[in-house]
PDB file of C-alpha atoms in Angstrom:
ATOM      1  CA  MET A 242     -32.223-102.093-214.186  1.00 48.00           C
ATOM      2  CA  LYS A 243     -30.119-103.852-211.594  1.00 44.00           C
ATOM      3  CA  LYS A 244     -28.376-101.733-208.862  1.00 42.00           C
ATOM      4  CA  ARG A 245     -24.590-102.615-209.371  1.00 45.00           C
ATOM      5  CA  ALA A 246     -22.950-103.780-206.271  1.00 44.00           C
ATOM      6  CA  PRO A 247     -20.828-100.854-204.551  1.00 43.00           C
ATOM      7  CA  ASN A 248     -17.031-101.574-205.630  1.00 45.00           C
ATOM      8  CA  LEU A 249     -14.736-100.028-204.037  1.00 43.00           C
ATOM      9  CA  ARG A 250     -11.222-100.728-205.282  1.00 43.00           C
ATOM     10  CA  SER A 251     -10.953 -98.749-207.826  1.00 43.00           C
ATOM     11  CA  ASP A 252     -11.994 -96.203-205.856  1.00 45.00           C
ATOM     12  CA  MET A 253      -8.985 -96.844-203.660  1.00 41.00           C
ATOM     13  CA  ASP A 254      -6.149 -98.148-206.052  1.00 41.00           C
ATOM     14  CA  SER A 255      -4.271 -94.958-204.739  1.00 38.00           C
ATOM     15  CA  PHE A 256      -3.534 -96.750-201.143  1.00 34.00           C
ATOM     16  CA  VAL A 257      -4.419-100.535-201.493  1.00 36.00           C
ATOM     17  CA  PRO A 258      -0.909-102.090-201.537  1.00 36.00           C
ATOM     18  CA  LYS A 259       0.719-103.918-204.367  1.00 38.00           C
ATOM     19  CA  LYS A 260       2.275-106.244-203.113  1.00 36.00           C
ATOM     20  CA  LYS A 261       3.000-107.293-199.482  1.00 34.00           C
ATOM     21  CA  LYS A 262       5.471-105.233-197.255  1.00 30.00           C
ATOM     22  CA  LYS A 263       7.969-105.925-194.618  1.00 26.00           C
ATOM     23  CA  LEU A 264       7.068-103.457-192.481  1.00 28.00           C
ATOM     24  CA  ILE A 265       4.294-100.528-191.239  1.00 28.00           C
ATOM     25  CA  ARG A 266       3.512 -98.057-194.264  1.00 29.00           C
ATOM     26  CA  VAL A 267       0.801 -95.400-193.088  1.00 31.00           C
ATOM     27  CA  TYR A 268      -0.906 -95.185-196.887  1.00 32.00           C
ATOM     28  CA  ASP A 269      -1.841 -91.394-196.970  1.00 33.00           C
ATOM     29  CA  VAL A 270      -5.444 -90.836-197.699  1.00 34.00           C
ATOM     30  CA  ASN A 271      -5.420 -87.438-198.093  1.00 34.00           C
ATOM     31  CA  ASP A 272      -6.402 -87.232-201.997  1.00 35.00           C
ATOM     32  CA  LEU A 273     -10.032 -88.986-200.493  1.00 34.00           C
ATOM     33  CA  PHE A 274     -10.440 -85.713-198.042  1.00 32.00           C
ATOM     34  CA  THR A 275      -9.000 -82.534-199.996  1.00 30.00           C
ATOM     35  CA  THR A 276     -10.839 -79.270-199.087  1.00 30.00           C
ATOM     36  CA  GLU A 277      -9.521 -75.784-199.212  1.00 29.00           C
ATOM     37  CA  GLU A 278     -11.586 -74.107-197.010  1.00 32.00           C
ATOM     38  CA  GLU A 279     -11.680 -76.631-193.644  1.00 32.00           C
ATOM     39  CA  PRO A 280      -9.045 -77.153-191.239  1.00 32.00           C
ATOM     40  CA  ARG A 281      -7.129 -80.479-191.123  1.00 34.00           C
ATOM     41  CA  ASP A 282      -5.327 -82.565-188.987  1.00 39.00           C
ATOM     42  CA  GLU A 283      -3.819 -85.817-190.400  1.00 37.00           C
ATOM     43  CA  HIS A 284      -1.350 -87.151-187.805  1.00 38.00           C
ATOM     44  CA  SER A 285       1.009 -91.222-188.885  1.00 35.00           C
ATOM     45  CA  THR A 286       1.272 -93.989-187.132  1.00 39.00           C
ATOM     46  CA  GLU A 287       4.612 -94.470-188.208  1.00 37.00           C
ATOM     47  CA  ASP A 288       7.694 -94.462-185.815  1.00 35.00           C
ATOM     48  CA  GLU A 289      11.100 -95.428-187.526  1.00 32.00           C
ATOM     49  CA  ASN A 290      12.406 -95.578-183.818  1.00 33.00           C
ATOM     50  CA  ASP A 291      10.357 -98.047-182.630  1.00 34.00           C
ATOM     51  CA  GLU A 292      11.435-101.512-183.898  1.00 31.00           C
ATOM     52  CA  GLU A 293       9.238-103.837-181.743  1.00 35.00           C
ATOM     53  CA  ALA A 294       5.929-101.114-183.426  1.00 35.00           C
ATOM     54  CA  VAL A 295       7.194-101.539-186.730  1.00 33.00           C
ATOM     55  CA  ALA A 296       7.888-105.456-187.052  1.00 32.00           C
ATOM     56  CA  SER A 297       4.217-105.463-185.092  1.00 37.00           C
ATOM     57  CA  SER A 298       2.850-104.425-187.788  1.00 41.00           C
ATOM     58  CA  ARG A 299       3.930-105.881-191.133  1.00 45.00           C
ATOM     59  CA  ASN A 300       0.303-107.582-191.798  1.00 66.00           C
ATOM     60  CA  THR A 301      -1.482-104.160-192.146  1.00 73.00           C
ATOM     61  CA  SER A 302      -1.169-100.604-191.961  1.00 68.00           C
ATOM     62  CA  HIS A 303      -2.977 -98.076-191.422  1.00 67.00           C
ATOM     63  CA  GLY A 304      -3.473 -94.235-192.069  1.00 67.00           C
ATOM     64  CA  TYR A 305      -6.504 -91.430-191.057  1.00 66.00           C
ATOM     65  CA  HIS A 306      -7.493 -87.889-191.638  1.00 57.00           C
ATOM     66  CA  LEU A 307     -10.188 -85.879-190.083  1.00 60.00           C
ATOM     67  CA  VAL A 308     -12.368 -82.732-191.486  1.00 57.00           C
ATOM     68  CA  ARG A 309     -13.815 -80.033-189.789  1.00 55.00           C
ATOM     69  CA  GLY A 310     -16.973 -79.975-190.891  1.00 49.00           C
ATOM     70  CA  LYS A 311     -18.994 -76.238-191.454  1.00 49.00           C
ATOM     71  CA  MET A 312     -21.395 -76.500-188.403  1.00 50.00           C
ATOM     72  CA  ASP A 313     -20.976 -73.525-185.996  1.00 50.00           C
ATOM     73  CA  HIS A 314     -19.047 -75.348-183.698  1.00 49.00           C
ATOM     74  CA  GLY A 315     -15.532 -76.207-182.790  1.00 52.00           C
ATOM     75  CA  MET A 316     -14.559 -80.149-183.772  1.00 56.00           C
ATOM     76  CA  GLU A 317     -16.084 -82.760-181.962  1.00 69.00           C
ATOM     77  CA  ASP A 318     -14.606 -85.624-183.419  1.00 82.00           C
ATOM     78  CA  TYR A 319     -12.168 -87.627-182.145  1.00 91.00           C
ATOM     79  CA  LEU A 320     -10.581 -91.610-182.951  1.00 91.00           C
ATOM     80  CA  VAL A 321      -7.986 -93.910-181.971  1.00 93.00           C
ATOM     81  CA  ALA A 322      -5.592 -95.968-184.568  1.00 91.00           C
ATOM     82  CA  GLU A 323      -2.509 -97.148-182.938  1.00 93.00           C
ATOM     83  CA  ASN A 324      -0.821-100.775-182.921  1.00 92.00           C
ATOM     84  CA  ARG A 325      -0.105-102.206-179.300  1.00 94.00           C
ATOM     85  CA  LYS A 326       1.596-105.868-178.224  1.00 94.00           C
ATOM     86  CA  ILE A 327       0.177-107.509-174.853  1.00 94.00           C
ATOM     87  CA  ASN A 328       0.850-110.987-173.194  1.00 90.00           C
ATOM     88  CA  GLY A 329       2.302-111.759-176.707  1.00 94.00           C
ATOM     89  CA  HIS A 330      -0.701-110.817-179.467  1.00 95.00           C
ATOM     90  CA  HIS A 331      -0.687-107.917-181.448  1.00 94.00           C
ATOM     91  CA  LEU A 332      -3.595-105.524-181.154  1.00 95.00           C
ATOM     92  CA  GLY A 333      -4.514-103.583-183.903  1.00 95.00           C
ATOM     93  CA  LEU A 334      -7.051-100.237-181.754  1.00 96.00           C
ATOM     94  CA  TYR A 335      -9.590 -98.073-184.029  1.00 95.00           C
ATOM     95  CA  ALA A 336     -11.856 -96.175-183.263  1.00 95.00           C
ATOM     96  CA  ILE A 337     -14.379 -93.114-183.855  1.00 93.00           C
ATOM     97  CA  PHE A 338     -15.838 -90.365-181.424  1.00 94.00           C
ATOM     98  CA  ASP A 339     -18.294 -88.063-182.933  1.00 91.00           C
ATOM     99  CA  GLY A 340     -19.285 -85.876-180.148  1.00 89.00           C
ATOM    100  CA  HIS A 341     -22.145 -84.122-179.941  1.00 89.00           C
ATOM    101  CA  SER A 342     -23.041 -81.102-177.885  1.00 86.00           C
ATOM    102  CA  GLY A 343     -19.081 -80.181-177.080  1.00 87.00           C
ATOM    103  CA  ARG A 344     -16.648 -82.691-177.375  1.00 88.00           C
ATOM    104  CA  ASP A 345     -15.949 -83.634-173.221  1.00 93.00           C
ATOM    105  CA  VAL A 346     -17.272 -86.630-173.751  1.00 95.00           C
ATOM    106  CA  ALA A 347     -15.428 -88.062-177.278  1.00 94.00           C
ATOM    107  CA  LYS A 348     -12.490 -86.404-175.828  1.00 94.00           C
ATOM    108  CA  TYR A 349     -12.824 -89.258-172.516  1.00 96.00           C
ATOM    109  CA  LEU A 350     -13.494 -91.733-174.635  1.00 97.00           C
ATOM    110  CA  GLN A 351     -10.712 -91.283-176.968  1.00 96.00           C
ATOM    111  CA  SER A 352      -8.421 -91.357-173.180  1.00 96.00           C
ATOM    112  CA  HIS A 353      -9.890 -94.354-171.971  1.00 98.00           C
ATOM    113  CA  LEU A 354     -12.495 -96.836-173.365  1.00 98.00           C
ATOM    114  CA  PHE A 355      -9.843 -98.779-174.841  1.00 98.00           C
ATOM    115  CA  ASP A 356      -8.004 -99.035-171.390  1.00 98.00           C
ATOM    116  CA  ASN A 357     -11.295-100.021-170.096  1.00 98.00           C
ATOM    117  CA  ILE A 358     -11.545-103.101-172.258  1.00 98.00           C
ATOM    118  CA  LEU A 359      -8.255-103.973-172.029  1.00 98.00           C
ATOM    119  CA  SER A 360      -8.459-104.329-168.544  1.00 97.00           C
ATOM    120  CA  GLN A 361     -11.392-106.885-168.418  1.00 98.00           C
ATOM    121  CA  SER A 362      -9.670-110.378-166.678  1.00 95.00           C
ATOM    122  CA  GLU A 363     -12.000-112.256-169.898  1.00 96.00           C
ATOM    123  CA  PHE A 364     -11.022-109.911-172.665  1.00 97.00           C
ATOM    124  CA  TRP A 365      -9.371-112.609-174.252  1.00 95.00           C
ATOM    125  CA  LYS A 366     -11.390-115.652-173.819  1.00 95.00           C
ATOM    126  CA  ASN A 367     -14.616-112.922-174.109  1.00 96.00           C
ATOM    127  CA  PRO A 368     -14.188-110.265-175.958  1.00 95.00           C
ATOM    128  CA  LYS A 369     -17.668-109.239-176.683  1.00 96.00           C
ATOM    129  CA  ARG A 370     -18.899-109.873-172.982  1.00 97.00           C
ATOM    130  CA  ALA A 371     -15.587-107.379-172.177  1.00 98.00           C
ATOM    131  CA  LEU A 372     -16.323-104.899-174.748  1.00 98.00           C
ATOM    132  CA  LYS A 373     -20.545-104.539-172.963  1.00 98.00           C
ATOM    133  CA  LYS A 374     -18.739-104.305-169.691  1.00 98.00           C
ATOM    134  CA  ALA A 375     -16.294-101.709-170.282  1.00 98.00           C
ATOM    135  CA  TYR A 376     -18.857 -99.120-172.502  1.00 98.00           C
ATOM    136  CA  LYS A 377     -20.844 -99.569-169.326  1.00 98.00           C
ATOM    137  CA  ILE A 378     -18.196 -99.235-166.847  1.00 98.00           C
ATOM    138  CA  THR A 379     -16.781 -96.081-169.135  1.00 97.00           C
ATOM    139  CA  ASP A 380     -20.105 -94.759-169.354  1.00 97.00           C
ATOM    140  CA  ASP A 381     -20.850 -94.661-165.504  1.00 96.00           C
ATOM    141  CA  GLU A 382     -17.107 -92.790-165.584  1.00 96.00           C
ATOM    142  CA  ILE A 383     -18.181 -89.698-167.802  1.00 96.00           C
ATOM    143  CA  LEU A 384     -21.680 -89.743-166.106  1.00 94.00           C
ATOM    144  CA  ASP A 385     -19.614 -89.419-163.066  1.00 93.00           C
ATOM    145  CA  ASN A 386     -17.092 -87.024-164.084  1.00 89.00           C
ATOM    146  CA  ILE A 387     -17.993 -84.581-166.856  1.00 85.00           C
ATOM    147  CA  ASP A 388     -19.988 -81.717-166.214  1.00 69.00           C
ATOM    148  CA  GLY A 389     -23.409 -81.154-167.869  1.00 58.00           C
ATOM    149  CA  SER A 390     -25.717 -84.159-168.878  1.00 64.00           C
ATOM    150  CA  ARG A 391     -26.355 -82.413-172.205  1.00 73.00           C
ATOM    151  CA  GLY A 392     -22.777 -83.903-174.060  1.00 91.00           C
ATOM    152  CA  GLY A 393     -22.719 -86.625-175.238  1.00 94.00           C
ATOM    153  CA  SER A 394     -20.928 -89.158-178.168  1.00 95.00           C
ATOM    154  CA  THR A 395     -21.425 -92.117-180.587  1.00 95.00           C
ATOM    155  CA  ALA A 396     -18.584 -95.042-180.483  1.00 96.00           C
ATOM    156  CA  VAL A 397     -17.325 -97.297-183.142  1.00 96.00           C
ATOM    157  CA  THR A 398     -14.501 -99.200-182.523  1.00 97.00           C
ATOM    158  CA  ALA A 399     -12.579-102.179-183.989  1.00 96.00           C
ATOM    159  CA  ILE A 400      -9.849-104.569-182.427  1.00 97.00           C
ATOM    160  CA  LEU A 401      -7.835-106.532-184.711  1.00 95.00           C
ATOM    161  CA  ILE A 402      -6.398-110.080-182.469  1.00 95.00           C
ATOM    162  CA  ASP A 403      -2.702-111.184-184.280  1.00 93.00           C
ATOM    163  CA  HIS A 404      -3.939-109.988-187.593  1.00 92.00           C
ATOM    164  CA  LYS A 405      -6.866-112.222-187.702  1.00 93.00           C
ATOM    165  CA  ARG A 406      -9.776-111.953-185.551  1.00 95.00           C
ATOM    166  CA  LEU A 407     -11.636-108.393-186.162  1.00 96.00           C
ATOM    167  CA  ILE A 408     -14.337-107.062-183.473  1.00 97.00           C
ATOM    168  CA  VAL A 409     -16.242-104.318-184.353  1.00 98.00           C
ATOM    169  CA  ALA A 410     -19.175-102.541-181.634  1.00 98.00           C
ATOM    170  CA  ASN A 411     -21.047 -99.227-182.186  1.00 96.00           C
ATOM    171  CA  VAL A 412     -23.203 -97.366-180.084  1.00 97.00           C
ATOM    172  CA  GLY A 413     -24.692 -94.486-182.201  1.00 95.00           C
ATOM    173  CA  ASP A 414     -24.171 -93.500-186.666  1.00 91.00           C
ATOM    174  CA  SER A 415     -20.698 -93.889-187.036  1.00 91.00           C
ATOM    175  CA  ARG A 416     -20.264 -97.026-189.213  1.00 90.00           C
ATOM    176  CA  ALA A 417     -18.298 -99.743-189.902  1.00 92.00           C
ATOM    177  CA  VAL A 418     -17.633-101.633-193.821  1.00 90.00           C
ATOM    178  CA  LEU A 419     -15.390-103.909-194.565  1.00 89.00           C
ATOM    179  CA  CYS A 420     -14.273-104.899-197.927  1.00 84.00           C
ATOM    180  CA  ARG A 421     -13.883-108.431-199.275  1.00 87.00           C
ATOM    181  CA  ASN A 422     -13.401-108.866-202.924  1.00 84.00           C
ATOM    182  CA  GLY A 423     -14.039-105.390-203.828  1.00 78.00           C
ATOM    183  CA  VAL A 424     -17.396-105.912-202.283  1.00 81.00           C
ATOM    184  CA  VAL A 425     -18.961-103.365-199.678  1.00 81.00           C
ATOM    185  CA  ARG A 426     -20.130-105.450-196.288  1.00 88.00           C
ATOM    186  CA  ALA A 427     -22.011-103.273-193.132  1.00 90.00           C
ATOM    187  CA  LEU A 428     -20.125-104.106-189.339  1.00 94.00           C
ATOM    188  CA  SER A 429     -22.519-101.934-187.960  1.00 93.00           C
ATOM    189  CA  VAL A 430     -26.082-100.354-187.860  1.00 92.00           C
ATOM    190  CA  ASP A 431     -27.026 -97.162-187.584  1.00 93.00           C
ATOM    191  CA  HIS A 432     -29.034 -96.722-183.833  1.00 96.00           C
ATOM    192  CA  GLU A 433     -32.029 -94.269-184.787  1.00 95.00           C
ATOM    193  CA  PRO A 434     -35.479 -93.743-183.132  1.00 96.00           C
ATOM    194  CA  GLU A 435     -37.936 -94.898-185.193  1.00 94.00           C
ATOM    195  CA  LYS A 436     -35.951 -98.713-185.241  1.00 95.00           C
ATOM    196  CA  GLU A 437     -35.363 -98.731-181.782  1.00 97.00           C
ATOM    197  CA  LYS A 438     -38.746 -96.099-181.153  1.00 96.00           C
ATOM    198  CA  GLU A 439     -40.377 -99.325-178.916  1.00 96.00           C
ATOM    199  CA  MET A 440     -37.459-100.047-177.343  1.00 97.00           C
ATOM    200  CA  VAL A 441     -37.538 -95.922-175.512  1.00 97.00           C
ATOM    201  CA  GLU A 442     -40.839 -96.038-174.887  1.00 97.00           C
ATOM    202  CA  ARG A 443     -40.360 -98.878-172.823  1.00 97.00           C
ATOM    203  CA  LYS A 444     -37.727 -96.838-171.026  1.00 97.00           C
ATOM    204  CA  GLY A 445     -40.688 -94.601-170.414  1.00 97.00           C
ATOM    205  CA  GLY A 446     -39.457 -92.166-173.449  1.00 97.00           C
ATOM    206  CA  TYR A 447     -40.972 -91.223-176.456  1.00 96.00           C
ATOM    207  CA  VAL A 448     -39.600 -90.342-180.221  1.00 96.00           C
ATOM    208  CA  SER A 449     -40.951 -87.110-182.525  1.00 94.00           C
ATOM    209  CA  GLN A 450     -40.177 -86.055-185.377  1.00 86.00           C
ATOM    210  CA  MET A 451     -39.668 -82.199-184.141  1.00 74.00           C
ATOM    211  CA  PRO A 452     -37.689 -80.644-184.426  1.00 67.00           C
ATOM    212  CA  GLY A 453     -36.384 -80.875-188.032  1.00 74.00           C
ATOM    213  CA  ASN A 454     -38.360 -83.181-189.296  1.00 83.00           C
ATOM    214  CA  VAL A 455     -35.742 -85.971-187.866  1.00 88.00           C
ATOM    215  CA  PRO A 456     -36.898 -88.790-185.824  1.00 94.00           C
ATOM    216  CA  ARG A 457     -35.326 -87.526-182.086  1.00 95.00           C
ATOM    217  CA  VAL A 458     -35.824 -89.264-179.008  1.00 97.00           C
ATOM    218  CA  ASP A 459     -37.371 -87.116-176.653  1.00 95.00           C
ATOM    219  CA  GLY A 460     -37.309 -84.099-178.969  1.00 93.00           C
ATOM    220  CA  GLN A 461     -33.777 -83.712-178.512  1.00 93.00           C
ATOM    221  CA  LEU A 462     -31.811 -86.880-179.871  1.00 94.00           C
ATOM    222  CA  ALA A 463     -31.435 -88.296-183.652  1.00 93.00           C
ATOM    223  CA  MET A 464     -30.044 -91.599-181.543  1.00 96.00           C
ATOM    224  CA  THR A 465     -31.165 -93.943-179.563  1.00 97.00           C
ATOM    225  CA  ARG A 466     -27.444 -94.893-178.127  1.00 98.00           C
ATOM    226  CA  ALA A 467     -24.320 -93.155-177.008  1.00 97.00           C
ATOM    227  CA  PHE A 468     -21.942 -92.057-174.162  1.00 97.00           C
ATOM    228  CA  GLY A 469     -23.120 -89.245-171.999  1.00 96.00           C
ATOM    229  CA  ASP A 470     -26.347 -87.371-172.718  1.00 94.00           C
ATOM    230  CA  GLY A 471     -26.768 -87.573-168.555  1.00 94.00           C
ATOM    231  CA  ARG A 472     -30.620 -85.801-169.235  1.00 93.00           C
ATOM    232  CA  LEU A 473     -31.659 -88.986-171.584  1.00 95.00           C
ATOM    233  CA  LYS A 474     -30.181 -92.183-170.220  1.00 95.00           C
ATOM    234  CA  GLU A 475     -33.055 -93.201-168.327  1.00 96.00           C
ATOM    235  CA  HIS A 476     -34.516 -92.824-172.236  1.00 98.00           C
ATOM    236  CA  ILE A 477     -31.364 -94.558-174.478  1.00 97.00           C
ATOM    237  CA  THR A 478     -28.251 -96.542-173.444  1.00 97.00           C
ATOM    238  CA  CYS A 479     -24.693 -96.841-174.089  1.00 97.00           C
ATOM    239  CA  GLU A 480     -24.863-101.393-174.822  1.00 97.00           C
ATOM    240  CA  PRO A 481     -23.065-101.804-178.269  1.00 97.00           C
ATOM    241  CA  ASP A 482     -23.928-104.131-181.173  1.00 97.00           C
ATOM    242  CA  LEU A 483     -21.146-106.401-181.883  1.00 97.00           C
ATOM    243  CA  THR A 484     -19.698-108.201-184.498  1.00 97.00           C
ATOM    244  CA  SER A 485     -17.015-110.441-185.256  1.00 96.00           C
ATOM    245  CA  GLU A 486     -15.054-111.228-188.574  1.00 95.00           C
ATOM    246  CA  ILE A 487     -12.009-114.083-189.381  1.00 95.00           C
ATOM    247  CA  ILE A 488      -9.758-111.893-191.615  1.00 93.00           C
ATOM    248  CA  ASP A 489      -8.375-113.609-194.625  1.00 90.00           C
ATOM    249  CA  ASP A 490      -7.282-113.756-197.719  1.00 88.00           C
ATOM    250  CA  ASP A 491     -10.372-112.036-199.083  1.00 89.00           C
ATOM    251  CA  ASP A 492     -10.619-109.001-197.111  1.00 89.00           C
ATOM    252  CA  GLU A 493      -8.788-105.950-197.934  1.00 83.00           C
ATOM    253  CA  PHE A 494      -9.788-103.217-195.698  1.00 83.00           C
ATOM    254  CA  LEU A 495     -11.397-101.897-193.079  1.00 88.00           C
ATOM    255  CA  ILE A 496     -13.620 -98.071-193.105  1.00 87.00           C
ATOM    256  CA  LEU A 497     -14.314 -96.799-189.795  1.00 90.00           C
ATOM    257  CA  ALA A 498     -16.790 -93.015-190.577  1.00 86.00           C
ATOM    258  CA  SER A 499     -17.991 -90.665-188.506  1.00 82.00           C
ATOM    259  CA  ASP A 500     -21.815 -89.818-190.141  1.00 72.00           C
ATOM    260  CA  GLY A 501     -20.640 -87.209-191.780  1.00 68.00           C
ATOM    261  CA  LEU A 502     -18.974 -89.213-194.441  1.00 66.00           C
ATOM    262  CA  TRP A 503     -22.212 -91.204-195.175  1.00 60.00           C
ATOM    263  CA  LYS A 504     -25.071 -88.809-194.338  1.00 53.00           C
ATOM    264  CA  ASP A 505     -25.155 -87.295-196.943  1.00 45.00           C
ATOM    265  CA  ALA A 506     -23.969 -89.675-199.714  1.00 40.00           C
ATOM    266  CA  GLN A 507     -25.660 -93.155-200.651  1.00 41.00           C
ATOM    267  CA  GLU A 508     -23.332 -94.304-202.625  1.00 44.00           C
ATOM    268  CA  ALA A 509     -20.550 -93.226-200.342  1.00 45.00           C
ATOM    269  CA  SER A 510     -18.548 -96.409-199.990  1.00 43.00           C
ATOM    270  CA  GLU A 511     -17.471 -95.701-203.124  1.00 48.00           C
ATOM    271  CA  LYS A 512     -16.143 -92.300-203.422  1.00 53.00           C
ATOM    272  CA  LEU A 513     -15.725 -92.010-199.481  1.00 54.00           C
ATOM    273  CA  ILE A 514     -15.261 -88.427-198.399  1.00 44.00           C
ATOM    274  CA  SER A 515     -14.766 -86.609-201.792  1.00 51.00           C
ATOM    275  CA  ALA A 516     -18.537 -88.021-201.859  1.00 45.00           C
ATOM    276  CA  ALA A 517     -19.524 -86.236-199.379  1.00 42.00           C
ATOM    277  CA  LEU A 518     -17.744 -82.363-199.619  1.00 47.00           C
ATOM    278  CA  GLU A 519     -18.956 -82.398-203.325  1.00 54.00           C
ATOM    279  CA  LEU A 520     -22.939 -83.405-202.301  1.00 46.00           C
ATOM    280  CA  GLY A 521     -22.401 -80.598-199.312  1.00 53.00           C
ATOM    281  CA  SER A 522     -21.505 -82.501-195.802  1.00 49.00           C
ATOM    282  CA  LYS A 523     -21.180 -79.595-193.189  1.00 53.00           C
ATOM    283  CA  ASP A 524     -20.565 -82.254-190.365  1.00 56.00           C
ATOM    284  CA  ASP A 525     -16.961 -82.781-188.875  1.00 61.00           C
ATOM    285  CA  ILE A 526     -16.275 -86.009-190.961  1.00 59.00           C
ATOM    286  CA  SER A 527     -13.345 -88.503-189.149  1.00 65.00           C
ATOM    287  CA  CYS A 528     -12.242 -92.030-191.334  1.00 66.00           C
ATOM    288  CA  ILE A 529      -9.851 -94.974-190.445  1.00 69.00           C
ATOM    289  CA  VAL A 530      -8.448 -96.916-193.411  1.00 68.00           C
ATOM    290  CA  VAL A 531      -7.435-100.595-192.172  1.00 72.00           C
ATOM    291  CA  ILE A 532      -5.685-102.284-195.066  1.00 62.00           C
ATOM    292  CA  PHE A 533      -4.698-106.175-194.499  1.00 65.00           C
ATOM    293  CA  HIS A 534      -2.535-107.375-196.748  1.00 57.00           C
TER     294      HIS A 534
END
């Protein structure tokens, strides 16, 4: 039987706008994340006292939500979801940072990564090159300024320029997907040890299936690209994969999410975090939904 392409539209009717809004509206995505057992952290980007911020965002809306998982550690996910106006351009800045072995690296990324990206002189002419430089600069800062060498973080970032040009960069296994005409398209790739085994070995490392029968770099890290992880830095990289899209009327929304959403739901795109929770995801879950209208 031919497998049906994932169709998000029917599952997302609760927050897909029915008609164009004149002002920013943050759509409530809490219903996708409901769980009685776990604490939540939820925020709004709406600011009724900031007329410029509202006016500059009339063509996009975003909502975001975090759920702490059942693992025996504190919340290690951080995110950014904000709008800025720079040099006459509107920027939508969105990111998920999924920390591991501590929260310090993810927290640092939340505070510094976008500032480092936007401070690159070539950002407006060559944003992809600017992102690569900023990722490396930020990783060097982390290794110099954060004590310890165990902690690290993924990063999936999306920059929407003037509501039209979308640039996505990712390091690790957090993901970005775009819904176009109701059909999902992946904008990121998971940086898994088996996929990039040759790179790891070329750098002098190795990939093993232990512990837990999960491929790991040097038997420790289940991804080949990450910020931080100083003790493994010689064998991994922080260089992102990048993709760009022109957003038009066929594009409906963008989803960024940590692996806590995707790992336990093969069809997670269809039911988002509801599916991940129903299928028993124990990891922290963070998700940003950006709607184009």
